[in-house]
Amino acid sequence: MTIPGKVVAITGASSGIGAATARHLATLGAPVVLGARRTDRLDRLVAKIETAGGTAVATRVDVTAPEDLRSLVALAVERFGRLDVLVGNAGISRLGTVAELDVEGWSAMVDVNVKGVLHGIAAALPVFTRQGGGHLVTVVSTAGLKITPTQAVYAGTKNAVRTLLEGLRQESTSGTLRTTSISPGYVRTEFVDQAIDDPTVREQVQQTMAEIGLDPGAVARAIAFAVDQPDDVEIGDLTIHPTRQG
């Protein structure tokens, strides 16, 4: 196993997939550097990881602010001397038909889901280049693979990220960078709580997720697998798209 000692930074780490990934990687021996907007949750998560014998630090990160991503990467380098992996997990969704013209919601999804990933790349890539190696693991979504009504713009942002990472892979010929995209289906998280305004519809979707959704721990294990051994694999509702260096 190559995970022990790898320094892993995670965005969107205060709950759901991000928190599960932080806990799991920490149990495998990775120092984790956590970023999210809800610092109270981050503090509790760091305490739990440390109590369990892991190593974790945290800082407030809003992925729409490039300087916050630079601070996250700088914290990793300052505390642990390097950054081996950046897990780009932060994301939001606003579900609704295009005809509803939720322009504000569209902008928010583009800012977090697309620009947030780019800000992470911009912060991490110079460090990876100096080190001679690094790995971007990005949580995308099966929504970008199978388009369904009410998810057009959300799916568009996820497809955009998939395209960006493939372009970056093709451009990265020096052997410095590795990229992996992980596309979960429904996951039992708080993700839809702010995605749907109609309380009846929101409750229905939450019930569906409770019945058929993946446990966040399953996605965390897929991320750990990618960090440790990026061979082609499909696990249940998880599709992993690894790329090799160069």
PDB file of N, CA, C and O in Angstrom, residues 114-151:
ATOM      1  N   VAL A 114     -17.088  24.101 -11.397  1.00  0.00           N
ATOM      2  CA  VAL A 114     -16.097  24.219 -12.471  1.00  0.00           C
ATOM      3  C   VAL A 114     -14.929  25.106 -12.040  1.00  0.00           C
ATOM      4  O   VAL A 114     -13.774  24.658 -12.003  1.00  0.00           O
ATOM      5  N   LYS A 115     -15.218  26.356 -11.690  1.00  0.00           N
ATOM      6  CA  LYS A 115     -14.131  27.252 -11.300  1.00  0.00           C
ATOM      7  C   LYS A 115     -13.433  26.752 -10.042  1.00  0.00           C
ATOM      8  O   LYS A 115     -12.209  26.920  -9.903  1.00  0.00           O
ATOM      9  N   GLY A 116     -14.184  26.137  -9.127  1.00  0.00           N
ATOM     10  CA  GLY A 116     -13.569  25.610  -7.912  1.00  0.00           C
ATOM     11  C   GLY A 116     -12.517  24.560  -8.218  1.00  0.00           C
ATOM     12  O   GLY A 116     -11.451  24.514  -7.587  1.00  0.00           O
ATOM     13  N   VAL A 117     -12.792  23.686  -9.187  1.00  0.00           N
ATOM     14  CA  VAL A 117     -11.808  22.689  -9.600  1.00  0.00           C
ATOM     15  C   VAL A 117     -10.595  23.361 -10.244  1.00  0.00           C
ATOM     16  O   VAL A 117      -9.443  23.007  -9.966  1.00  0.00           O
ATOM     17  N   LEU A 118     -10.852  24.347 -11.101  1.00  0.00           N
ATOM     18  CA  LEU A 118      -9.743  25.062 -11.735  1.00  0.00           C
ATOM     19  C   LEU A 118      -8.878  25.775 -10.698  1.00  0.00           C
ATOM     20  O   LEU A 118      -7.639  25.793 -10.816  1.00  0.00           O
ATOM     21  N   HIS A 119      -9.509  26.352  -9.688  1.00  0.00           N
ATOM     22  CA  HIS A 119      -8.733  27.022  -8.642  1.00  0.00           C
ATOM     23  C   HIS A 119      -7.855  26.023  -7.897  1.00  0.00           C
ATOM     24  O   HIS A 119      -6.718  26.341  -7.519  1.00  0.00           O
ATOM     25  N   GLY A 120      -8.364  24.816  -7.680  1.00  0.00           N
ATOM     26  CA  GLY A 120      -7.557  23.786  -7.035  1.00  0.00           C
ATOM     27  C   GLY A 120      -6.379  23.376  -7.899  1.00  0.00           C
ATOM     28  O   GLY A 120      -5.250  23.207  -7.403  1.00  0.00           O
ATOM     29  N   ILE A 121      -6.624  23.218  -9.203  1.00  0.00           N
ATOM     30  CA  ILE A 121      -5.536  22.880 -10.125  1.00  0.00           C
ATOM     31  C   ILE A 121      -4.475  23.975 -10.113  1.00  0.00           C
ATOM     32  O   ILE A 121      -3.266  23.693 -10.044  1.00  0.00           O
ATOM     33  N   ALA A 122      -4.921  25.224 -10.153  1.00  0.00           N
ATOM     34  CA  ALA A 122      -3.983  26.347 -10.179  1.00  0.00           C
ATOM     35  C   ALA A 122      -3.138  26.407  -8.916  1.00  0.00           C
ATOM     36  O   ALA A 122      -1.964  26.800  -8.955  1.00  0.00           O
ATOM     37  N   ALA A 123      -3.719  26.012  -7.784  1.00  0.00           N
ATOM     38  CA  ALA A 123      -2.980  26.038  -6.528  1.00  0.00           C
ATOM     39  C   ALA A 123      -2.019  24.864  -6.404  1.00  0.00           C
ATOM     40  O   ALA A 123      -0.891  25.010  -5.919  1.00  0.00           O
ATOM     41  N   ALA A 124      -2.447  23.683  -6.845  1.00  0.00           N
ATOM     42  CA  ALA A 124      -1.657  22.471  -6.610  1.00  0.00           C
ATOM     43  C   ALA A 124      -0.590  22.232  -7.663  1.00  0.00           C
ATOM     44  O   ALA A 124       0.493  21.712  -7.352  1.00  0.00           O
ATOM     45  N   LEU A 125      -0.857  22.581  -8.907  1.00  0.00           N
ATOM     46  CA  LEU A 125       0.040  22.196  -9.988  1.00  0.00           C
ATOM     47  C   LEU A 125       1.460  22.747  -9.830  1.00  0.00           C
ATOM     48  O   LEU A 125       2.435  22.012 -10.073  1.00  0.00           O
ATOM     49  N   PRO A 126       1.633  24.001  -9.425  1.00  0.00           N
ATOM     50  CA  PRO A 126       3.013  24.470  -9.235  1.00  0.00           C
ATOM     51  C   PRO A 126       3.771  23.666  -8.177  1.00  0.00           C
ATOM     52  O   PRO A 126       4.974  23.414  -8.332  1.00  0.00           O
ATOM     53  N   VAL A 127       3.063  23.254  -7.117  1.00  0.00           N
ATOM     54  CA  VAL A 127       3.706  22.441  -6.076  1.00  0.00           C
ATOM     55  C   VAL A 127       4.059  21.066  -6.633  1.00  0.00           C
ATOM     56  O   VAL A 127       5.160  20.541  -6.408  1.00  0.00           O
ATOM     57  N   PHE A 128       3.139  20.453  -7.366  1.00  0.00           N
ATOM     58  CA  PHE A 128       3.418  19.152  -7.972  1.00  0.00           C
ATOM     59  C   PHE A 128       4.625  19.232  -8.913  1.00  0.00           C
ATOM     60  O   PHE A 128       5.455  18.325  -8.950  1.00  0.00           O
ATOM     61  N   THR A 129       4.697  20.321  -9.661  1.00  0.00           N
ATOM     62  CA  THR A 129       5.806  20.488 -10.599  1.00  0.00           C
ATOM     63  C   THR A 129       7.136  20.599  -9.864  1.00  0.00           C
ATOM     64  O   THR A 129       8.136  19.971 -10.244  1.00  0.00           O
ATOM     65  N   ARG A 130       7.165  21.380  -8.786  1.00  0.00           N
ATOM     66  CA  ARG A 130       8.401  21.521  -7.999  1.00  0.00           C
ATOM     67  C   ARG A 130       8.814  20.191  -7.378  1.00  0.00           C
ATOM     68  O   ARG A 130      10.001  19.874  -7.305  1.00  0.00           O
ATOM     69  N   GLN A 131       7.829  19.434  -6.926  1.00  0.00           N
ATOM     70  CA  GLN A 131       8.107  18.154  -6.276  1.00  0.00           C
ATOM     71  C   GLN A 131       8.508  17.067  -7.271  1.00  0.00           C
ATOM     72  O   GLN A 131       9.129  16.072  -6.904  1.00  0.00           O
ATOM     73  N   GLY A 132       8.048  17.222  -8.506  1.00  0.00           N
ATOM     74  CA  GLY A 132       8.260  16.179  -9.497  1.00  0.00           C
ATOM     75  C   GLY A 132       7.170  15.135  -9.521  1.00  0.00           C
ATOM     76  O   GLY A 132       7.318  14.083 -10.143  1.00  0.00           O
ATOM     77  N   GLY A 133       6.025  15.423  -8.847  1.00  0.00           N
ATOM     78  CA  GLY A 133       4.918  14.472  -8.865  1.00  0.00           C
ATOM     79  C   GLY A 133       3.746  14.955  -8.054  1.00  0.00           C
ATOM     80  O   GLY A 133       3.893  15.733  -7.100  1.00  0.00           O
ATOM     81  N   GLY A 134       2.554  14.494  -8.425  1.00  0.00           N
ATOM     82  CA  GLY A 134       1.334  14.827  -7.703  1.00  0.00           C
ATOM     83  C   GLY A 134       0.139  14.209  -8.392  1.00  0.00           C
ATOM     84  O   GLY A 134       0.211  13.781  -9.545  1.00  0.00           O
ATOM     85  N   HIS A 135      -0.961  14.165  -7.675  1.00  0.00           N
ATOM     86  CA  HIS A 135      -2.156  13.452  -8.143  1.00  0.00           C
ATOM     87  C   HIS A 135      -3.394  14.293  -7.859  1.00  0.00           C
ATOM     88  O   HIS A 135      -3.623  14.709  -6.723  1.00  0.00           O
ATOM     89  N   LEU A 136      -4.186  14.542  -8.891  1.00  0.00           N
ATOM     90  CA  LEU A 136      -5.483  15.196  -8.740  1.00  0.00           C
ATOM     91  C   LEU A 136      -6.571  14.126  -8.791  1.00  0.00           C
ATOM     92  O   LEU A 136      -6.717  13.435  -9.805  1.00  0.00           O
ATOM     93  N   VAL A 137      -7.326  13.984  -7.706  1.00  0.00           N
ATOM     94  CA  VAL A 137      -8.473  13.080  -7.676  1.00  0.00           C
ATOM     95  C   VAL A 137      -9.717  13.951  -7.560  1.00  0.00           C
ATOM     96  O   VAL A 137      -9.865  14.701  -6.588  1.00  0.00           O
ATOM     97  N   THR A 138     -10.588  13.880  -8.541  1.00  0.00           N
ATOM     98  CA  THR A 138     -11.729  14.789  -8.600  1.00  0.00           C
ATOM     99  C   THR A 138     -13.032  14.012  -8.609  1.00  0.00           C
ATOM    100  O   THR A 138     -13.201  13.067  -9.389  1.00  0.00           O
ATOM    101  N   VAL A 139     -13.949  14.398  -7.717  1.00  0.00           N
ATOM    102  CA  VAL A 139     -15.261  13.768  -7.654  1.00  0.00           C
ATOM    103  C   VAL A 139     -16.154  14.431  -8.694  1.00  0.00           C
ATOM    104  O   VAL A 139     -16.440  15.619  -8.608  1.00  0.00           O
ATOM    105  N   VAL A 140     -16.568  13.662  -9.679  1.00  0.00           N
ATOM    106  CA  VAL A 140     -17.437  14.173 -10.732  1.00  0.00           C
ATOM    107  C   VAL A 140     -18.839  13.647 -10.432  1.00  0.00           C
ATOM    108  O   VAL A 140     -19.324  13.817  -9.334  1.00  0.00           O
ATOM    109  N   SER A 141     -19.516  12.965 -11.351  1.00  0.00           N
ATOM    110  CA  SER A 141     -20.852  12.438 -11.072  1.00  0.00           C
ATOM    111  C   SER A 141     -21.337  11.623 -12.253  1.00  0.00           C
ATOM    112  O   SER A 141     -21.023  11.942 -13.410  1.00  0.00           O
ATOM    113  N   THR A 142     -22.120  10.582 -11.982  1.00  0.00           N
ATOM    114  CA  THR A 142     -22.778   9.866 -13.076  1.00  0.00           C
ATOM    115  C   THR A 142     -23.826  10.741 -13.749  1.00  0.00           C
ATOM    116  O   THR A 142     -24.278  10.422 -14.852  1.00  0.00           O
ATOM    117  N   ALA A 143     -24.203  11.862 -13.112  1.00  0.00           N
ATOM    118  CA  ALA A 143     -25.137  12.799 -13.755  1.00  0.00           C
ATOM    119  C   ALA A 143     -24.564  13.333 -15.059  1.00  0.00           C
ATOM    120  O   ALA A 143     -25.313  13.696 -15.968  1.00  0.00           O
ATOM    121  N   GLY A 144     -23.248  13.383 -15.149  1.00  0.00           N
ATOM    122  CA  GLY A 144     -22.620  13.841 -16.372  1.00  0.00           C
ATOM    123  C   GLY A 144     -22.506  12.764 -17.426  1.00  0.00           C
ATOM    124  O   GLY A 144     -22.133  13.039 -18.568  1.00  0.00           O
ATOM    125  N   LEU A 145     -22.836  11.517 -17.060  1.00  0.00           N
ATOM    126  CA  LEU A 145     -22.781  10.408 -17.996  1.00  0.00           C
ATOM    127  C   LEU A 145     -24.166  10.040 -18.529  1.00  0.00           C
ATOM    128  O   LEU A 145     -24.312   9.631 -19.680  1.00  0.00           O
ATOM    129  N   LYS A 146     -25.169  10.186 -17.668  1.00  0.00           N
ATOM    130  CA  LYS A 146     -26.548   9.924 -18.067  1.00  0.00           C
ATOM    131  C   LYS A 146     -27.372  11.161 -17.725  1.00  0.00           C
ATOM    132  O   LYS A 146     -27.649  11.433 -16.560  1.00  0.00           O
ATOM    133  N   ILE A 147     -27.775  11.905 -18.733  1.00  0.00           N
ATOM    134  CA  ILE A 147     -28.447  13.187 -18.524  1.00  0.00           C
ATOM    135  C   ILE A 147     -29.927  12.933 -18.243  1.00  0.00           C
ATOM    136  O   ILE A 147     -30.594  12.176 -18.958  1.00  0.00           O
ATOM    137  N   THR A 148     -30.440  13.567 -17.194  1.00  0.00           N
ATOM    138  CA  THR A 148     -31.849  13.415 -16.830  1.00  0.00           C
ATOM    139  C   THR A 148     -32.477  14.788 -16.632  1.00  0.00           C
ATOM    140  O   THR A 148     -31.774  15.771 -16.347  1.00  0.00           O
ATOM    141  N   PRO A 149     -33.814  14.891 -16.786  1.00  0.00           N
ATOM    142  CA  PRO A 149     -34.483  16.182 -16.577  1.00  0.00           C
ATOM    143  C   PRO A 149     -34.198  16.736 -15.187  1.00  0.00           C
ATOM    144  O   PRO A 149     -34.043  15.980 -14.218  1.00  0.00           O
ATOM    145  N   THR A 150     -34.149  18.049 -15.081  1.00  0.00           N
ATOM    146  CA  THR A 150     -33.880  18.852 -13.884  1.00  0.00           C
ATOM    147  C   THR A 150     -32.398  18.901 -13.532  1.00  0.00           C
ATOM    148  O   THR A 150     -32.005  19.625 -12.620  1.00  0.00           O
ATOM    149  N   GLN A 151     -31.539  18.149 -14.258  1.00  0.00           N
ATOM    150  CA  GLN A 151     -30.117  18.143 -13.937  1.00  0.00           C
ATOM    151  C   GLN A 151     -29.248  18.651 -15.085  1.00  0.00           C
ATOM    152  O   GLN A 151     -28.029  18.446 -15.085  1.00  0.00           O
TER     153      GLN A 151
END
